[in-house]
Amino acid sequence: MKKITVKTSEPYNVLIEQGILNQCGKFISEVVNTKYAALITDDIVDSLYSETVIKSLNEYGFTVKKYVFENGEKSKCTQNLNNIYNFLADNNITRTDCVIALGGGVVGDITGYAAATFLRGLPYIQIPTTLLAQIDSSVGGKTAINLPCGKNLVGAFKQPKLVLCDPCTLKTLSDKIVSDGMAEAIKYGMIRSRELFDIIASHNLSNYFEQIDDIIYRCVSIKSNIVENDEFDKGERMLLNFGHTLGHAVESYYNYSTYTHGSAVAIGMNIITSQAVKHDMCDELISDVLKKVLTAYNLPLTSDADIKDLIALCSNDKKCESKSINVIICSDIGISYINKISFEEFSAFINA
Ligand SMILES: NC(=O)c1ccc[n+]([C@@H]2O[C@H](COP(=O)([O-])OP(=O)(O)OC[C@H]3O[C@@H](n4cnc5c(N)ncnc54)[C@H](O)[C@@H]3O)[C@@H](O)[C@H]2O)c1
Ligand SMILES: [Zn+2]
């Protein structure tokens, strides 16, 4: 088993092992002081994995109350949050009980936010079941829901008590969802680790699973390290936004319907790196190798959106401080820095 301790204000472990779902009751019982758990999941994950999770929890003496909602981003909303609060209240969940998020980033984000706010906060555990959730959203304590006017606009920092990653759950994902998560894995390689990048680059969408435990371990180690240095997103954590400002613009340009998050981030990483080459900030070889690996995982390199429209949308990005914009540049594979420039400079950088 691989273990990473995330040393944030409240430290916790991320455990990675194929088949760990069957033993989740054991590991959860070690970090909570209750035998009463609220399990929150979506309908697809419920049909695949709830039974295994509940069986193990029961074996360790837990009484489990389950709440299932419809899968998809649209469930990360105030109405569903309200339903979760009512479910927790109806089942007399108290501040010493625990909440378990079983699913992808949508389940993790809304359950985490409910756990951060219900009764002013109660312990929660993440059991991420998508690649994106295992390497990114389940670690770091950012929880949120969307508002009709924008994504992740209501949220809180709330670290989980434990994260249990079972790579076997990824076997039931569609290729499209694996690609989506792989864009974030490629991002980690680009910003921090040539070794990770090379492992990903020496595989593709059909054989990535051979190295999956190692890929997850390396991604989580990078995220954990960055989050430890900057838990509340004031500095270094911005490196994790490599490709994201443009990526968010792409998602929004197409009304969140054409490109998934990972695909949009792939486009963002490619555009930023191609432009960095034009400005002599990185070698052309880097941009070429990035294009090659994105293509190997079926990720897009460009969209047909007008670049001027994308630049305009970048100014709306919530990560963009009033008149300046933090552009993450990779000067080499594994080496990145934050380049804070004015919006005019950003526009010129992209337009060159
Ligand atoms: N909190 C953070 O730091 C953070 C970071 C990145 C992304 N996010 C958020 O994460 C969300 C995206 O997460 P996601 O990509 O996991 O999407 P998701 O949770 O919507 O999952 C994608 C789909 O896969 C299904 N699914 C999940 N696990 C499965 C499995 N093992 N087998 C088969 N199907 C499965 C789900 O039912 C869903 O239909 C977004 O809302 C994003 O804002 C949060
Ligand atoms: Zn992302």
PDB file of C-alpha atoms in Angstrom, residues 75-201:
ATOM      1  CA  SER A  75     -26.080  18.130  -9.072  1.00  0.00           C
ATOM      2  CA  LYS A  76     -23.378  20.356  -7.538  1.00  0.00           C
ATOM      3  CA  CYS A  77     -26.095  22.903  -6.775  1.00  0.00           C
ATOM      4  CA  THR A  78     -27.866  24.584  -3.864  1.00  0.00           C
ATOM      5  CA  GLN A  79     -30.971  22.392  -4.243  1.00  0.00           C
ATOM      6  CA  ASN A  80     -28.977  19.170  -3.908  1.00  0.00           C
ATOM      7  CA  LEU A  81     -26.962  20.650  -1.040  1.00  0.00           C
ATOM      8  CA  ASN A  82     -30.238  21.420   0.699  1.00  0.00           C
ATOM      9  CA  ASN A  83     -31.373  17.819   0.157  1.00  0.00           C
ATOM     10  CA  ILE A  84     -28.124  16.577   1.685  1.00  0.00           C
ATOM     11  CA  TYR A  85     -28.586  18.836   4.746  1.00  0.00           C
ATOM     12  CA  ASN A  86     -32.123  17.491   5.173  1.00  0.00           C
ATOM     13  CA  PHE A  87     -30.906  13.919   4.811  1.00  0.00           C
ATOM     14  CA  LEU A  88     -28.228  14.485   7.487  1.00  0.00           C
ATOM     15  CA  ALA A  89     -30.769  16.144   9.797  1.00  0.00           C
ATOM     16  CA  ASP A  90     -33.449  13.461   9.219  1.00  0.00           C
ATOM     17  CA  ASN A  91     -30.919  10.776  10.117  1.00  0.00           C
ATOM     18  CA  ASN A  92     -29.786  12.600  13.268  1.00  0.00           C
ATOM     19  CA  ILE A  93     -26.190  12.888  12.136  1.00  0.00           C
ATOM     20  CA  THR A  94     -24.312  14.693  14.898  1.00  0.00           C
ATOM     21  CA  ARG A  95     -21.001  16.502  14.949  1.00  0.00           C
ATOM     22  CA  THR A  96     -19.170  13.401  16.156  1.00  0.00           C
ATOM     23  CA  ASP A  97     -20.507  11.189  13.352  1.00  0.00           C
ATOM     24  CA  CYS A  98     -18.924  11.071   9.917  1.00  0.00           C
ATOM     25  CA  VAL A  99     -19.789  11.685   6.314  1.00  0.00           C
ATOM     26  CA  ILE A 100     -18.295   9.623   3.491  1.00  0.00           C
ATOM     27  CA  ALA A 101     -18.059  10.916  -0.080  1.00  0.00           C
ATOM     28  CA  LEU A 102     -17.997   8.012  -2.546  1.00  0.00           C
ATOM     29  CA  GLY A 103     -17.592   9.144  -6.152  1.00  0.00           C
ATOM     30  CA  GLY A 104     -15.956  11.600  -8.502  1.00  0.00           C
ATOM     31  CA  GLY A 105     -15.205  15.260  -7.971  1.00  0.00           C
ATOM     32  CA  VAL A 106     -18.870  16.249  -7.974  1.00  0.00           C
ATOM     33  CA  VAL A 107     -19.680  13.960  -5.040  1.00  0.00           C
ATOM     34  CA  GLY A 108     -16.460  14.957  -3.263  1.00  0.00           C
ATOM     35  CA  ASP A 109     -16.985  18.693  -3.672  1.00  0.00           C
ATOM     36  CA  ILE A 110     -20.623  18.878  -2.565  1.00  0.00           C
ATOM     37  CA  THR A 111     -20.239  16.328   0.234  1.00  0.00           C
ATOM     38  CA  GLY A 112     -17.131  18.132   1.466  1.00  0.00           C
ATOM     39  CA  TYR A 113     -19.010  21.423   1.484  1.00  0.00           C
ATOM     40  CA  ALA A 114     -21.961  19.885   3.330  1.00  0.00           C
ATOM     41  CA  ALA A 115     -19.504  18.412   5.868  1.00  0.00           C
ATOM     42  CA  ALA A 116     -17.787  21.795   6.235  1.00  0.00           C
ATOM     43  CA  THR A 117     -21.033  23.599   7.002  1.00  0.00           C
ATOM     44  CA  PHE A 118     -23.596  21.207   8.538  1.00  0.00           C
ATOM     45  CA  LEU A 119     -23.517  21.706  12.336  1.00  0.00           C
ATOM     46  CA  ARG A 120     -20.526  24.022  11.680  1.00  0.00           C
ATOM     47  CA  GLY A 121     -18.491  21.121  10.431  1.00  0.00           C
ATOM     48  CA  LEU A 122     -18.183  17.385  10.898  1.00  0.00           C
ATOM     49  CA  PRO A 123     -15.537  14.811   9.912  1.00  0.00           C
ATOM     50  CA  TYR A 124     -15.627  13.544   6.346  1.00  0.00           C
ATOM     51  CA  ILE A 125     -13.818  10.881   4.371  1.00  0.00           C
ATOM     52  CA  GLN A 126     -13.131  10.875   0.652  1.00  0.00           C
ATOM     53  CA  ILE A 127     -13.366   7.698  -1.405  1.00  0.00           C
ATOM     54  CA  PRO A 128     -12.649   9.073  -4.885  1.00  0.00           C
ATOM     55  CA  THR A 129     -13.639   6.896  -7.855  1.00  0.00           C
ATOM     56  CA  THR A 130     -12.522   8.902 -10.903  1.00  0.00           C
ATOM     57  CA  LEU A 131      -8.915   9.546 -11.902  1.00  0.00           C
ATOM     58  CA  LEU A 132      -9.464  13.285 -11.520  1.00  0.00           C
ATOM     59  CA  ALA A 133     -10.858  12.835  -8.021  1.00  0.00           C
ATOM     60  CA  GLN A 134      -8.052  10.438  -6.986  1.00  0.00           C
ATOM     61  CA  ILE A 135      -5.216  12.706  -8.120  1.00  0.00           C
ATOM     62  CA  ASP A 136      -6.743  16.101  -7.591  1.00  0.00           C
ATOM     63  CA  SER A 137     -10.112  16.988  -6.092  1.00  0.00           C
ATOM     64  CA  SER A 138     -10.113  14.607  -3.092  1.00  0.00           C
ATOM     65  CA  VAL A 139      -6.860  16.058  -1.743  1.00  0.00           C
ATOM     66  CA  GLY A 140      -6.316  19.620  -0.593  1.00  0.00           C
ATOM     67  CA  GLY A 141      -9.554  20.510   1.153  1.00  0.00           C
ATOM     68  CA  LYS A 142     -11.244  22.693  -1.441  1.00  0.00           C
ATOM     69  CA  THR A 143     -14.977  22.032  -1.310  1.00  0.00           C
ATOM     70  CA  ALA A 144     -17.655  23.843  -3.284  1.00  0.00           C
ATOM     71  CA  ILE A 145     -20.967  23.997  -5.067  1.00  0.00           C
ATOM     72  CA  ASN A 146     -21.908  25.957  -8.190  1.00  0.00           C
ATOM     73  CA  LEU A 147     -24.338  28.847  -8.503  1.00  0.00           C
ATOM     74  CA  PRO A 148     -26.338  29.504 -11.691  1.00  0.00           C
ATOM     75  CA  CYS A 149     -23.934  32.404 -12.374  1.00  0.00           C
ATOM     76  CA  GLY A 150     -20.719  30.410 -12.053  1.00  0.00           C
ATOM     77  CA  LYS A 151     -18.795  27.320 -10.995  1.00  0.00           C
ATOM     78  CA  ASN A 152     -17.491  26.751  -7.462  1.00  0.00           C
ATOM     79  CA  LEU A 153     -18.696  30.156  -6.290  1.00  0.00           C
ATOM     80  CA  VAL A 154     -19.737  28.952  -2.829  1.00  0.00           C
ATOM     81  CA  GLY A 155     -17.211  26.879  -0.953  1.00  0.00           C
ATOM     82  CA  ALA A 156     -14.969  26.318   2.026  1.00  0.00           C
ATOM     83  CA  PHE A 157     -11.581  24.930   2.887  1.00  0.00           C
ATOM     84  CA  LYS A 158     -12.174  21.714   4.807  1.00  0.00           C
ATOM     85  CA  GLN A 159      -9.616  18.927   4.874  1.00  0.00           C
ATOM     86  CA  PRO A 160     -10.913  15.340   4.975  1.00  0.00           C
ATOM     87  CA  LYS A 161      -9.931  12.929   7.774  1.00  0.00           C
ATOM     88  CA  LEU A 162      -8.812  10.310   5.272  1.00  0.00           C
ATOM     89  CA  VAL A 163      -8.668   9.685   1.534  1.00  0.00           C
ATOM     90  CA  LEU A 164      -8.970   6.101   0.264  1.00  0.00           C
ATOM     91  CA  CYS A 165      -7.959   5.595  -3.373  1.00  0.00           C
ATOM     92  CA  ASP A 166      -8.781   2.290  -4.992  1.00  0.00           C
ATOM     93  CA  PRO A 167      -7.316   2.349  -8.527  1.00  0.00           C
ATOM     94  CA  CYS A 168      -9.483  -0.686  -9.438  1.00  0.00           C
ATOM     95  CA  THR A 169     -12.520   1.587  -9.472  1.00  0.00           C
ATOM     96  CA  LEU A 170     -11.023   3.333 -12.515  1.00  0.00           C
ATOM     97  CA  LYS A 171     -11.585   0.185 -14.575  1.00  0.00           C
ATOM     98  CA  THR A 172     -15.287   1.016 -14.930  1.00  0.00           C
ATOM     99  CA  LEU A 173     -14.661   4.549 -16.223  1.00  0.00           C
ATOM    100  CA  SER A 174     -15.174   5.431 -19.873  1.00  0.00           C
ATOM    101  CA  ASP A 175     -12.037   6.352 -21.864  1.00  0.00           C
ATOM    102  CA  LYS A 176     -13.320   9.918 -22.058  1.00  0.00           C
ATOM    103  CA  ILE A 177     -13.356  10.295 -18.269  1.00  0.00           C
ATOM    104  CA  VAL A 178      -9.909   8.674 -17.964  1.00  0.00           C
ATOM    105  CA  SER A 179      -8.537  11.137 -20.561  1.00  0.00           C
ATOM    106  CA  ASP A 180     -10.047  13.960 -18.606  1.00  0.00           C
ATOM    107  CA  GLY A 181      -8.203  12.965 -15.431  1.00  0.00           C
ATOM    108  CA  MET A 182      -5.040  12.256 -17.376  1.00  0.00           C
ATOM    109  CA  ALA A 183      -4.919  15.919 -18.451  1.00  0.00           C
ATOM    110  CA  GLU A 184      -4.456  16.818 -14.759  1.00  0.00           C
ATOM    111  CA  ALA A 185      -1.806  14.108 -14.345  1.00  0.00           C
ATOM    112  CA  ILE A 186       0.083  15.557 -17.327  1.00  0.00           C
ATOM    113  CA  LYS A 187      -0.267  18.960 -15.662  1.00  0.00           C
ATOM    114  CA  TYR A 188       1.462  17.677 -12.493  1.00  0.00           C
ATOM    115  CA  GLY A 189       4.301  16.284 -14.604  1.00  0.00           C
ATOM    116  CA  MET A 190       4.684  19.564 -16.463  1.00  0.00           C
ATOM    117  CA  ILE A 191       4.730  21.747 -13.352  1.00  0.00           C
ATOM    118  CA  ARG A 192       6.806  19.564 -11.026  1.00  0.00           C
ATOM    119  CA  SER A 193       8.129  16.228 -12.224  1.00  0.00           C
ATOM    120  CA  ARG A 194       9.865  15.113 -15.373  1.00  0.00           C
ATOM    121  CA  GLU A 195       9.870  11.544 -14.010  1.00  0.00           C
ATOM    122  CA  LEU A 196       6.092  11.532 -13.707  1.00  0.00           C
ATOM    123  CA  PHE A 197       5.784  13.123 -17.145  1.00  0.00           C
ATOM    124  CA  ASP A 198       8.020  10.436 -18.649  1.00  0.00           C
ATOM    125  CA  ILE A 199       5.998   7.621 -17.033  1.00  0.00           C
ATOM    126  CA  ILE A 200       2.798   9.072 -18.489  1.00  0.00           C
ATOM    127  CA  ALA A 201       4.466   9.716 -21.853  1.00  0.00           C
TER     128      ALA A 201
END
